[in-house]
Amino acid sequence: MTPRDDRRLATLDVLADHVLANGLAGSSLKALAASAGTSDRMLVYYFETKDGLLTAVLTHIADRMMARMDAALAPGVRLPFGQLLVALRQGLRGPDLAPFMSLWVELAAGATRGVQPHLAVSGAVAVGFLAWVEGHLEPPPGQDGRELAALLLAAIDGMMLLDAVGLGEACDAATAAGAKLA
């Protein structure tokens, strides 16, 4: 590894912490540089472009989130739809994962407008999360696990959006209804 690569890796955790705490809207190039104790020009040097910087930071954040999710529900543990929905709802609204979900809503909003790198990164994150859900879902006999995983992901994302606009009670009701599904 080159010194440039070393510095780049060393700053990712600091930059990720800043983005998780301040969101994308509060993460201008100058703000990110200040959080890392460097200049905006040096960040562009380390990451080649602003989009390269955001892609690296958002990918690092997604990797962190998946590691925390694996710690909460170990690989190989499989649950029926309703139980996995409840476990995800509880885990994703908890203090360990809630900042990731707030950022996810913001990232997805940018993706809906075609903003890059939001669109590319959110697509990759969604594919990874879908694979995670599919790996932890125990579908009923004769049911397609991939389809149910997509339904569960859609339910969770919808709940995160409702939470973001202050409709937590609706999310709780949806979770209770989903828990009854086999």
Coordinates of N, CA, C and O in Angstrom, one line a residue:
M1 N 0.8 -1.2 0.0 CA 0.0 0.0 0.0 C 0.9 1.2 0.0 O 1.9 1.3 0.6
T2 N 0.4 2.3 -0.7 CA 1.1 3.5 -0.7 C 0.7 4.4 0.5 O -0.3 4.1 1.1
P3 N 1.5 5.4 0.8 CA 1.1 6.3 1.9 C -0.2 7.0 1.6 O -1.0 7.2 2.5
R4 N -0.5 7.2 0.3 CA -1.8 7.8 0.0 C -3.0 6.8 0.4 O -4.0 7.2 0.9
D5 N -2.8 5.5 0.1 CA -3.8 4.5 0.4 C -3.9 4.4 2.0 O -5.0 4.3 2.5
D6 N -2.8 4.5 2.7 CA -2.8 4.4 4.1 C -3.6 5.6 4.7 O -4.4 5.4 5.6
R7 N -3.4 6.8 4.2 CA -4.1 7.9 4.7 C -5.6 7.9 4.4 O -6.4 8.2 5.2
R8 N -5.8 7.4 3.2 CA -7.2 7.2 2.7 C -8.0 6.3 3.7 O -9.1 6.6 4.2
L9 N -7.4 5.1 4.0 CA -8.0 4.2 4.9 C -8.1 4.7 6.3 O -9.1 4.5 7.0
A10 N -7.1 5.5 6.7 CA -7.1 6.0 8.1 C -8.3 7.1 8.3 O -8.8 7.2 9.4
T11 N -8.6 7.7 7.2 CA -9.7 8.8 7.3 C -11.1 8.2 7.2 O -12.0 8.9 7.6
L12 N -11.2 7.0 6.7 CA -12.6 6.5 6.4 C -13.5 6.4 7.7 O -14.6 6.8 7.6
D13 N -12.9 6.0 8.8 CA -13.7 5.9 10.0 C -14.2 7.2 10.5 O -15.3 7.4 10.9
V14 N -13.2 8.2 10.4 CA -13.6 9.6 10.9 C -14.6 10.2 10.0 O -15.6 10.8 10.4
L15 N -14.5 10.0 8.7 CA -15.4 10.5 7.7 C -16.8 9.8 7.9 O -17.9 10.5 7.8
A16 N -16.8 8.5 8.1 CA -18.0 7.8 8.3 C -18.7 8.3 9.5 O -20.0 8.5 9.5
D17 N -18.0 8.5 10.6 CA -18.6 9.0 11.8 C -19.3 10.3 11.6 O -20.4 10.6 12.1
H18 N -18.6 11.2 10.9 CA -19.1 12.5 10.6 C -20.4 12.4 9.8 O -21.4 13.1 10.1
V19 N -20.4 11.6 8.7 CA -21.6 11.4 7.9 C -22.8 10.8 8.7 O -23.9 11.3 8.6
L20 N -22.5 9.9 9.5 CA -23.5 9.3 10.3 C -24.1 10.3 11.3 O -25.3 10.3 11.6
A21 N -23.3 11.1 11.9 CA -23.7 12.1 12.8 C -24.5 13.3 12.2 O -25.4 13.9 12.8
N22 N -24.0 13.7 11.0 CA -24.5 14.9 10.4 C -25.4 14.7 9.1 O -25.9 15.7 8.6
G23 N -25.4 13.5 8.6 CA -26.2 13.2 7.4 C -25.4 13.7 6.2 O -24.4 14.4 6.3
L24 N -25.9 13.5 5.0 CA -25.3 13.9 3.8 C -25.4 15.4 3.6 O -24.5 16.1 3.2
A25 N -26.5 16.0 4.1 CA -26.7 17.4 3.9 C -25.7 18.2 4.8 O -25.3 19.3 4.4
G26 N -25.2 17.6 5.9 CA -24.2 18.3 6.7 C -22.8 17.8 6.5 O -21.9 18.0 7.3
S27 N -22.6 17.2 5.3 CA -21.3 16.6 5.0 C -20.7 17.2 3.7 O -20.4 16.5 2.8
S28 N -20.6 18.5 3.7 CA -19.9 19.2 2.5 C -18.5 18.7 2.6 O -17.9 18.2 3.5
L29 N -17.8 19.0 1.5 CA -16.4 18.7 1.4 C -15.6 19.4 2.5 O -14.7 18.8 3.1
K30 N -15.9 20.6 2.7 CA -15.2 21.4 3.8 C -15.5 20.8 5.1 O -14.5 20.7 6.0
A31 N -16.7 20.4 5.4 CA -17.0 19.9 6.7 C -16.4 18.5 6.9 O -15.9 18.2 8.0
L32 N -16.3 17.7 5.9 CA -15.7 16.4 5.9 C -14.2 16.6 6.2 O -13.6 15.9 7.0
A33 N -13.6 17.5 5.5 CA -12.1 17.8 5.6 C -11.8 18.2 7.1 O -10.9 17.8 7.7
A34 N -12.7 19.1 7.6 CA -12.5 19.6 9.0 C -12.6 18.4 10.0 O -11.8 18.4 10.9
S35 N -13.5 17.6 9.8 CA -13.7 16.4 10.7 C -12.5 15.5 10.6 O -12.1 14.9 11.6
A36 N -11.8 15.4 9.5 CA -10.6 14.6 9.3 C -9.3 15.3 9.6 O -8.3 14.7 9.6
G37 N -9.4 16.6 9.9 CA -8.2 17.3 10.3 C -7.3 17.5 9.0 O -6.1 17.5 9.2
T38 N -7.9 17.7 7.9 CA -7.2 18.0 6.7 C -7.9 19.0 5.8 O -8.9 19.6 6.3
S39 N -7.4 19.2 4.6 CA -8.1 20.2 3.8 C -8.9 19.5 2.7 O -8.8 18.3 2.5
D40 N -9.9 20.2 2.2 CA -10.7 19.6 1.1 C -9.9 19.2 -0.1 O -10.2 18.2 -0.7
R41 N -8.8 19.9 -0.4 CA -8.0 19.6 -1.5 C -7.3 18.2 -1.3 O -7.1 17.4 -2.2
M42 N -6.9 18.0 0.0 CA -6.2 16.7 0.3 C -7.2 15.5 0.2 O -6.8 14.5 -0.2
L43 N -8.4 15.8 0.7 CA -9.4 14.7 0.6 C -9.6 14.3 -0.9 O -9.7 13.1 -1.2
V44 N -9.7 15.3 -1.8 CA -9.9 15.0 -3.2 C -8.6 14.3 -3.7 O -8.7 13.4 -4.5
Y45 N -7.5 14.7 -3.2 CA -6.2 13.9 -3.6 C -6.3 12.5 -3.2 O -6.0 11.6 -4.0
Y46 N -6.8 12.2 -1.9 CA -6.8 10.9 -1.4 C -7.9 10.0 -2.2 O -7.7 8.8 -2.4
F47 N -9.0 10.7 -2.5 CA -10.1 9.9 -3.1 C -10.4 10.2 -4.6 O -11.3 9.7 -5.1
E48 N -9.6 11.0 -5.2 CA -9.6 11.4 -6.6 C -10.7 12.4 -7.0 O -10.4 13.3 -7.8
T49 N -11.9 12.2 -6.5 CA -13.0 13.1 -6.8 C -13.9 13.1 -5.6 O -13.9 12.3 -4.7
K50 N -14.8 14.1 -5.6 CA -15.8 14.2 -4.5 C -16.7 13.0 -4.6 O -17.0 12.4 -3.5
D51 N -17.1 12.6 -5.8 CA -18.0 11.4 -5.9 C -17.2 10.1 -5.4 O -17.8 9.3 -4.7
G52 N -15.9 10.1 -5.7 CA -15.1 9.0 -5.2 C -15.0 8.9 -3.7 O -15.1 7.9 -3.1
L53 N -14.9 10.1 -3.1 CA -14.9 10.3 -1.6 C -16.2 9.8 -1.1 O -16.3 8.9 -0.1
L54 N -17.3 10.3 -1.6 CA -18.7 9.9 -1.1 C -18.9 8.4 -1.3 O -19.4 7.7 -0.3
T55 N -18.5 7.9 -2.4 CA -18.7 6.4 -2.6 C -17.9 5.6 -1.6 O -18.5 4.7 -1.0
A56 N -16.7 6.0 -1.4 CA -15.9 5.2 -0.4 C -16.4 5.3 1.0 O -16.5 4.3 1.7
V57 N -16.9 6.5 1.4 CA -17.4 6.7 2.7 C -18.7 6.0 2.9 O -18.9 5.3 3.9
L58 N -19.6 6.1 1.9 CA -20.9 5.4 2.0 C -20.8 3.9 2.0 O -21.5 3.2 2.7
T59 N -19.8 3.4 1.2 CA -19.6 2.0 1.1 C -19.0 1.5 2.5 O -19.4 0.4 3.0
H60 N -18.1 2.3 3.1 CA -17.6 2.0 4.4 C -18.7 1.9 5.4 O -18.7 1.0 6.3
I61 N -19.6 2.9 5.4 CA -20.7 2.9 6.3 C -21.6 1.7 6.1 O -22.0 1.0 7.1
A62 N -21.9 1.3 4.9 CA -22.7 0.1 4.6 C -22.0 -1.1 5.1 O -22.7 -2.0 5.7
D63 N -20.7 -1.2 5.0 CA -20.0 -2.4 5.5 C -20.1 -2.4 7.0 O -20.2 -3.5 7.6
R64 N -20.0 -1.3 7.7 CA -20.1 -1.2 9.1 C -21.5 -1.7 9.6 O -21.6 -2.4 10.5
M65 N -22.5 -1.2 8.8 CA -23.9 -1.6 9.2 C -24.1 -3.1 9.1 O -24.7 -3.7 9.9
M66 N -23.6 -3.7 8.0 CA -23.8 -5.1 7.8 C -23.0 -5.9 8.9 O -23.5 -6.9 9.4
A67 N -21.9 -5.4 9.3 CA -21.1 -6.1 10.4 C -22.0 -6.0 11.7 O -22.0 -7.0 12.4
R68 N -22.6 -4.9 12.0 CA -23.4 -4.8 13.2 C -24.7 -5.6 13.1 O -25.1 -6.2 14.1
M69 N -25.2 -5.7 11.9 CA -26.4 -6.6 11.7 C -26.0 -8.1 11.9 O -26.7 -8.8 12.5
D70 N -24.8 -8.4 11.4 CA -24.3 -9.8 11.6 C -24.1 -10.1 13.0 O -24.3 -11.2 13.5
A71 N -23.6 -9.1 13.8 CA -23.4 -9.3 15.2 C -24.7 -9.4 16.0 O -24.8 -10.2 16.9
A72 N -25.8 -8.8 15.5 CA -27.1 -8.9 16.1 C -27.8 -10.2 15.8 O -28.5 -10.7 16.6
L73 N -27.6 -10.7 14.5 CA -28.2 -11.9 14.1 C -27.2 -12.6 13.2 O -27.0 -12.3 12.1
A74 N -26.5 -13.6 13.9 CA -25.4 -14.3 13.2 C -25.7 -14.9 11.9 O -26.9 -15.4 11.7
P75 N -24.8 -14.9 11.0 CA -25.0 -15.7 9.7 C -25.4 -17.1 10.0 O -24.9 -17.7 11.0
G76 N -26.3 -17.6 9.3 CA -26.8 -19.0 9.5 C -28.1 -19.1 10.3 O -28.8 -20.0 10.2
V77 N -28.4 -18.0 11.1 CA -29.6 -18.0 11.8 C -30.7 -17.6 10.9 O -30.7 -16.6 10.2
R78 N -31.8 -18.5 10.8 CA -32.9 -18.2 9.9 C -34.2 -18.2 10.7 O -34.4 -19.0 11.5
L79 N -35.0 -17.2 10.3 CA -36.2 -17.0 11.0 C -37.4 -16.9 10.1 O -37.2 -16.4 8.9
P80 N -38.6 -17.3 10.5 CA -39.8 -17.1 9.6 C -40.0 -15.6 9.4 O -39.5 -14.7 10.2
F81 N -40.7 -15.3 8.4 CA -41.0 -13.9 7.9 C -41.4 -13.0 9.1 O -40.7 -11.9 9.3
G82 N -42.4 -13.3 9.8 CA -42.9 -12.5 10.9 C -41.8 -12.2 12.0 O -41.7 -11.1 12.5
Q83 N -41.1 -13.3 12.4 CA -40.1 -13.1 13.4 C -38.9 -12.3 12.9 O -38.4 -11.5 13.7
L84 N -38.5 -12.5 11.7 CA -37.4 -11.7 11.1 C -37.9 -10.2 11.0 O -37.1 -9.3 11.3
L85 N -39.1 -10.0 10.6 CA -39.6 -8.6 10.5 C -39.5 -7.9 11.9 O -39.0 -6.8 12.0
V86 N -40.0 -8.6 12.9 CA -40.0 -8.0 14.3 C -38.5 -7.8 14.7 O -38.2 -6.7 15.2
A87 N -37.6 -8.7 14.5 CA -36.2 -8.6 14.9 C -35.6 -7.4 14.1 O -34.9 -6.6 14.8
L88 N -35.9 -7.3 12.9 CA -35.3 -6.2 12.1 C -35.9 -4.8 12.6 O -35.1 -3.9 12.7
R89 N -37.1 -4.8 12.8 CA -37.8 -3.5 13.2 C -37.2 -3.1 14.5 O -36.8 -1.9 14.7
Q90 N -37.0 -4.0 15.5 CA -36.5 -3.6 16.8 C -35.0 -3.2 16.6 O -34.6 -2.3 17.2
G91 N -34.3 -4.0 15.9 CA -32.8 -3.7 15.8 C -32.5 -2.4 15.0 O -31.7 -1.6 15.4
L92 N -33.3 -2.2 13.9 CA -33.0 -1.0 13.1 C -33.5 0.3 13.8 O -33.0 1.4 13.4
R93 N -34.3 0.2 14.7 CA -34.7 1.4 15.4 C -33.9 1.7 16.7 O -34.1 2.7 17.3
G94 N -33.1 0.7 17.0 CA -32.3 0.8 18.2 C -31.1 1.8 18.0 O -30.8 2.1 16.9
P95 N -30.5 2.2 19.1 CA -29.4 3.2 19.0 C -28.2 2.8 18.2 O -27.5 3.6 17.6
D96 N -28.0 1.5 18.1 CA -26.8 1.0 17.3 C -27.0 1.2 15.8 O -26.0 1.4 15.1
L97 N -28.2 1.0 15.3 CA -28.5 1.0 13.9 C -29.3 2.2 13.4 O -29.3 2.4 12.2
A98 N -30.0 2.9 14.3 CA -30.8 4.0 13.9 C -30.1 5.0 13.0 O -30.6 5.5 12.0
P99 N -28.9 5.4 13.4 CA -28.2 6.4 12.5 C -27.9 5.9 11.1 O -28.0 6.7 10.2
F100 N -27.7 4.7 10.9 CA -27.6 4.1 9.6 C -28.9 4.2 8.8 O -28.9 4.5 7.6
M101 N -30.0 4.0 9.5 CA -31.3 4.0 8.8 C -31.7 5.4 8.4 O -32.2 5.7 7.4
S102 N -31.3 6.4 9.3 CA -31.6 7.8 8.9 C -30.8 8.2 7.7 O -31.3 8.8 6.8
L103 N -29.6 7.8 7.6 CA -28.7 8.0 6.5 C -29.3 7.3 5.2 O -29.3 7.8 4.1
W104 N -29.8 6.1 5.4 CA -30.4 5.3 4.3 C -31.6 6.1 3.7 O -31.7 6.2 2.5
V105 N -32.4 6.7 4.5 CA -33.6 7.4 4.0 C -33.1 8.6 3.2 O -33.6 8.9 2.1
E106 N -32.1 9.3 3.7 CA -31.5 10.4 3.0 C -30.8 10.0 1.7 O -31.0 10.7 0.6
L107 N -30.1 8.9 1.7 CA -29.4 8.4 0.5 C -30.5 8.0 -0.5 O -30.3 8.3 -1.7
A108 N -31.5 7.3 -0.1 CA -32.6 6.8 -1.0 C -33.3 8.0 -1.6 O -33.6 8.0 -2.8
A109 N -33.5 9.1 -0.9 CA -34.1 10.3 -1.4 C -33.3 10.9 -2.6 O -33.9 11.3 -3.6
G110 N -32.0 10.9 -2.4 CA -31.1 11.4 -3.5 C -31.2 10.5 -4.7 O -31.2 10.9 -5.8
A111 N -31.3 9.2 -4.4 CA -31.3 8.2 -5.5 C -32.6 8.4 -6.3 O -32.6 8.2 -7.6
T112 N -33.7 8.7 -5.7 CA -34.9 8.9 -6.4 C -34.8 10.1 -7.4 O -35.6 10.1 -8.4
R113 N -33.9 11.0 -7.2 CA -33.7 12.1 -8.1 C -32.6 11.9 -9.1 O -32.2 12.7 -9.8
G114 N -32.0 10.7 -9.0 CA -30.9 10.3 -9.9 C -29.6 10.9 -9.5 O -28.6 10.9 -10.3
V115 N -29.4 11.4 -8.3 CA -28.2 12.0 -7.9 C -27.1 10.9 -7.7 O -27.4 9.9 -7.1
Q116 N -25.9 11.2 -8.2 CA -24.8 10.2 -8.1 C -23.8 10.8 -7.0 O -23.7 12.0 -7.0
P117 N -23.2 10.0 -6.2 CA -23.2 8.6 -6.2 C -24.3 7.9 -5.5 O -24.3 6.7 -5.3
H118 N -25.3 8.7 -5.0 CA -26.4 8.2 -4.2 C -27.1 7.0 -4.9 O -27.3 6.0 -4.2
L119 N -27.4 7.1 -6.2 CA -28.1 6.1 -6.9 C -27.3 4.8 -6.9 O -27.8 3.7 -6.6
A120 N -26.0 4.9 -7.3 CA -25.2 3.7 -7.4 C -24.9 3.1 -6.1 O -25.0 1.8 -5.9
V121 N -24.6 3.9 -5.1 CA -24.3 3.3 -3.8 C -25.6 2.7 -3.1 O -25.5 1.6 -2.6
S122 N -26.7 3.4 -3.2 CA -27.9 2.9 -2.6 C -28.4 1.6 -3.3 O -28.9 0.7 -2.6
G123 N -28.1 1.5 -4.6 CA -28.4 0.2 -5.3 C -27.6 -0.9 -4.8 O -28.1 -2.0 -4.5
A124 N -26.3 -0.7 -4.6 CA -25.4 -1.7 -4.0 C -25.8 -2.1 -2.6 O -25.8 -3.2 -2.2
V125 N -26.1 -1.1 -1.8 CA -26.5 -1.3 -0.4 C -27.8 -2.2 -0.4 O -27.9 -3.1 0.4
A126 N -28.8 -1.8 -1.2 CA -30.0 -2.6 -1.3 C -29.8 -4.0 -1.7 O -30.4 -4.9 -1.1
V127 N -28.9 -4.2 -2.7 CA -28.6 -5.6 -3.1 C -28.0 -6.4 -1.9 O -28.3 -7.5 -1.6
G128 N -27.1 -5.7 -1.2 CA -26.4 -6.4 0.0 C -27.4 -6.7 1.1 O -27.4 -7.8 1.7
F129 N -28.3 -5.7 1.4 CA -29.3 -5.9 2.4 C -30.3 -7.0 2.0 O -30.7 -7.8 2.8
L130 N -30.7 -7.0 0.8 CA -31.6 -8.0 0.3 C -31.0 -9.4 0.4 O -31.6 -10.4 0.9
A131 N -29.7 -9.6 0.1 CA -29.0 -10.8 0.3 C -28.9 -11.2 1.7 O -29.1 -12.4 2.1
W132 N -28.7 -10.2 2.6 CA -28.7 -10.5 4.1 C -30.0 -11.0 4.5 O -30.1 -12.0 5.3
V133 N -31.1 -10.3 4.1 CA -32.4 -10.7 4.5 C -32.7 -12.2 4.0 O -33.2 -13.0 4.8
E134 N -32.4 -12.4 2.8 CA -32.7 -13.7 2.2 C -31.9 -14.8 2.9 O -32.4 -15.9 3.1
G135 N -30.7 -14.5 3.4 CA -29.9 -15.4 4.1 C -30.4 -15.7 5.5 O -30.0 -16.7 6.1
H136 N -31.2 -14.8 6.0 CA -31.7 -15.0 7.4 C -33.2 -15.4 7.4 O -33.8 -15.5 8.5
L137 N -33.8 -15.5 6.2 CA -35.3 -15.8 6.2 C -35.5 -17.3 6.0 O -34.9 -17.9 5.1
E138 N -36.4 -17.8 6.8 CA -36.8 -19.2 6.6 C -38.1 -19.2 6.0 O -39.2 -19.1 6.6
P139 N -38.2 -19.4 4.6 CA -39.5 -19.3 4.0 C -40.3 -20.6 4.3 O -39.7 -21.7 4.5
P140 N -41.6 -20.4 4.3 CA -42.4 -21.6 4.4 C -42.2 -22.6 3.2 O -41.8 -22.1 2.1
P141 N -42.5 -23.8 3.4 CA -42.3 -24.8 2.3 C -43.1 -24.3 1.1 O -44.3 -23.9 1.2
G142 N -42.5 -24.4 -0.1 CA -43.1 -24.0 -1.3 C -43.1 -22.6 -1.7 O -43.6 -22.2 -2.7
Q143 N -42.6 -21.7 -0.8 CA -42.5 -20.3 -1.0 C -41.2 -19.9 -1.5 O -40.2 -20.5 -1.0
D144 N -41.1 -18.9 -2.4 CA -39.8 -18.4 -2.9 C -39.2 -17.5 -1.9 O -39.8 -16.4 -1.6
G145 N -38.1 -17.9 -1.3 CA -37.4 -17.1 -0.3 C -37.0 -15.7 -0.9 O -37.0 -14.7 -0.1
R146 N -36.6 -15.6 -2.1 CA -36.2 -14.3 -2.7 C -37.3 -13.4 -2.7 O -37.2 -12.2 -2.4
E147 N -38.5 -13.8 -3.2 CA -39.7 -13.0 -3.2 C -40.1 -12.5 -1.8 O -40.4 -11.3 -1.6
L148 N -40.1 -13.4 -0.8 CA -40.4 -13.0 0.5 C -39.4 -12.0 1.1 O -39.7 -11.1 1.9
A149 N -38.1 -12.2 0.8 CA -37.1 -11.3 1.2 C -37.3 -9.9 0.7 O -37.1 -8.9 1.4
A150 N -37.7 -9.9 -0.6 CA -38.0 -8.6 -1.2 C -39.2 -7.9 -0.6 O -39.1 -6.7 -0.3
L151 N -40.2 -8.7 -0.2 CA -41.3 -8.1 0.5 C -40.9 -7.6 1.9 O -41.3 -6.5 2.3
L152 N -40.1 -8.4 2.6 CA -39.7 -7.9 3.9 C -38.8 -6.7 3.8 O -39.0 -5.7 4.6
L153 N -37.9 -6.6 2.8 CA -37.1 -5.4 2.6 C -38.0 -4.2 2.3 O -37.8 -3.1 2.9
A154 N -39.1 -4.4 1.5 CA -40.0 -3.3 1.1 C -40.7 -2.9 2.4 O -40.9 -1.7 2.6
A155 N -41.1 -3.8 3.2 CA -41.8 -3.5 4.5 C -40.9 -2.7 5.4 O -41.3 -1.6 6.0
I156 N -39.7 -3.1 5.6 CA -38.8 -2.4 6.5 C -38.5 -1.0 5.9 O -38.5 0.0 6.7
D157 N -38.2 -0.9 4.6 CA -37.9 0.4 4.1 C -39.1 1.4 4.2 O -39.0 2.5 4.5
G158 N -40.3 0.8 4.0 CA -41.5 1.6 4.2 C -41.7 2.1 5.7 O -42.1 3.2 5.9
M159 N -41.4 1.2 6.6 CA -41.4 1.5 8.0 C -40.4 2.6 8.3 O -40.7 3.5 9.1
M160 N -39.2 2.5 7.8 CA -38.2 3.6 8.0 C -38.7 4.9 7.5 O -38.5 5.9 8.2
L161 N -39.3 4.9 6.4 CA -39.9 6.2 5.8 C -41.0 6.7 6.7 O -41.0 7.9 7.1
L162 N -41.9 5.9 7.2 CA -42.9 6.3 8.1 C -42.4 6.8 9.4 O -42.8 7.8 9.9
D163 N -41.4 6.1 9.9 CA -40.7 6.6 11.1 C -40.1 8.0 10.9 O -40.2 8.8 11.8
A164 N -39.5 8.2 9.8 CA -38.8 9.5 9.5 C -39.8 10.6 9.5 O -39.4 11.7 9.8
V165 N -41.1 10.3 9.1 CA -42.0 11.4 9.1 C -42.9 11.4 10.3 O -44.0 12.1 10.3
G166 N -42.5 10.7 11.3 CA -43.2 10.8 12.6 C -44.4 9.8 12.8 O -45.2 10.0 13.7
L167 N -44.5 8.8 12.0 CA -45.6 7.8 12.1 C -45.1 6.5 12.7 O -45.4 5.4 12.2
G168 N -44.4 6.6 13.8 CA -43.9 5.4 14.5 C -45.0 4.4 14.9 O -44.9 3.2 14.9
E169 N -46.2 5.0 15.3 CA -47.3 4.1 15.7 C -47.8 3.3 14.5 O -48.2 2.1 14.7
A170 N -47.8 3.8 13.3 CA -48.2 3.1 12.1 C -47.2 2.0 11.9 O -47.6 0.8 11.5
C171 N -45.9 2.2 12.1 CA -44.9 1.2 12.0 C -45.1 0.1 13.0 O -45.0 -1.1 12.6
D172 N -45.4 0.4 14.2 CA -45.7 -0.6 15.2 C -46.9 -1.5 14.8 O -46.8 -2.7 15.0
A173 N -47.9 -0.8 14.3 CA -49.1 -1.6 13.9 C -48.7 -2.5 12.7 O -49.2 -3.7 12.7
A174 N -47.9 -2.0 11.8 CA -47.5 -2.8 10.6 C -46.6 -4.0 11.1 O -46.8 -5.1 10.6
T175 N -45.8 -3.7 12.1 CA -44.9 -4.8 12.6 C -45.8 -5.9 13.3 O -45.5 -7.1 13.1
A176 N -46.8 -5.5 14.0 CA -47.6 -6.4 14.7 C -48.4 -7.3 13.7 O -48.5 -8.5 13.8
A177 N -48.9 -6.6 12.6 CA -49.6 -7.4 11.5 C -48.6 -8.3 10.8 O -49.0 -9.5 10.5
G178 N -47.4 -7.8 10.5 CA -46.4 -8.7 9.9 C -46.0 -9.8 10.7 O -45.7 -10.9 10.2
A179 N -46.0 -9.7 12.1 CA -45.5 -10.7 12.9 C -46.5 -11.9 12.9 O -46.1 -13.0 13.2
K180 N -47.7 -11.7 12.5 CA -48.7 -12.7 12.4 C -48.5 -13.6 11.1 O -49.1 -14.7 11.0
L181 N -47.8 -13.1 10.2 CA -47.5 -13.8 8.9 C -46.6 -15.0 9.2 O -45.6 -14.8 9.9
A182 N -46.9 -16.1 8.6 CA -46.0 -17.3 8.8 C -44.8 -17.2 7.9 O -44.7 -16.5 6.9

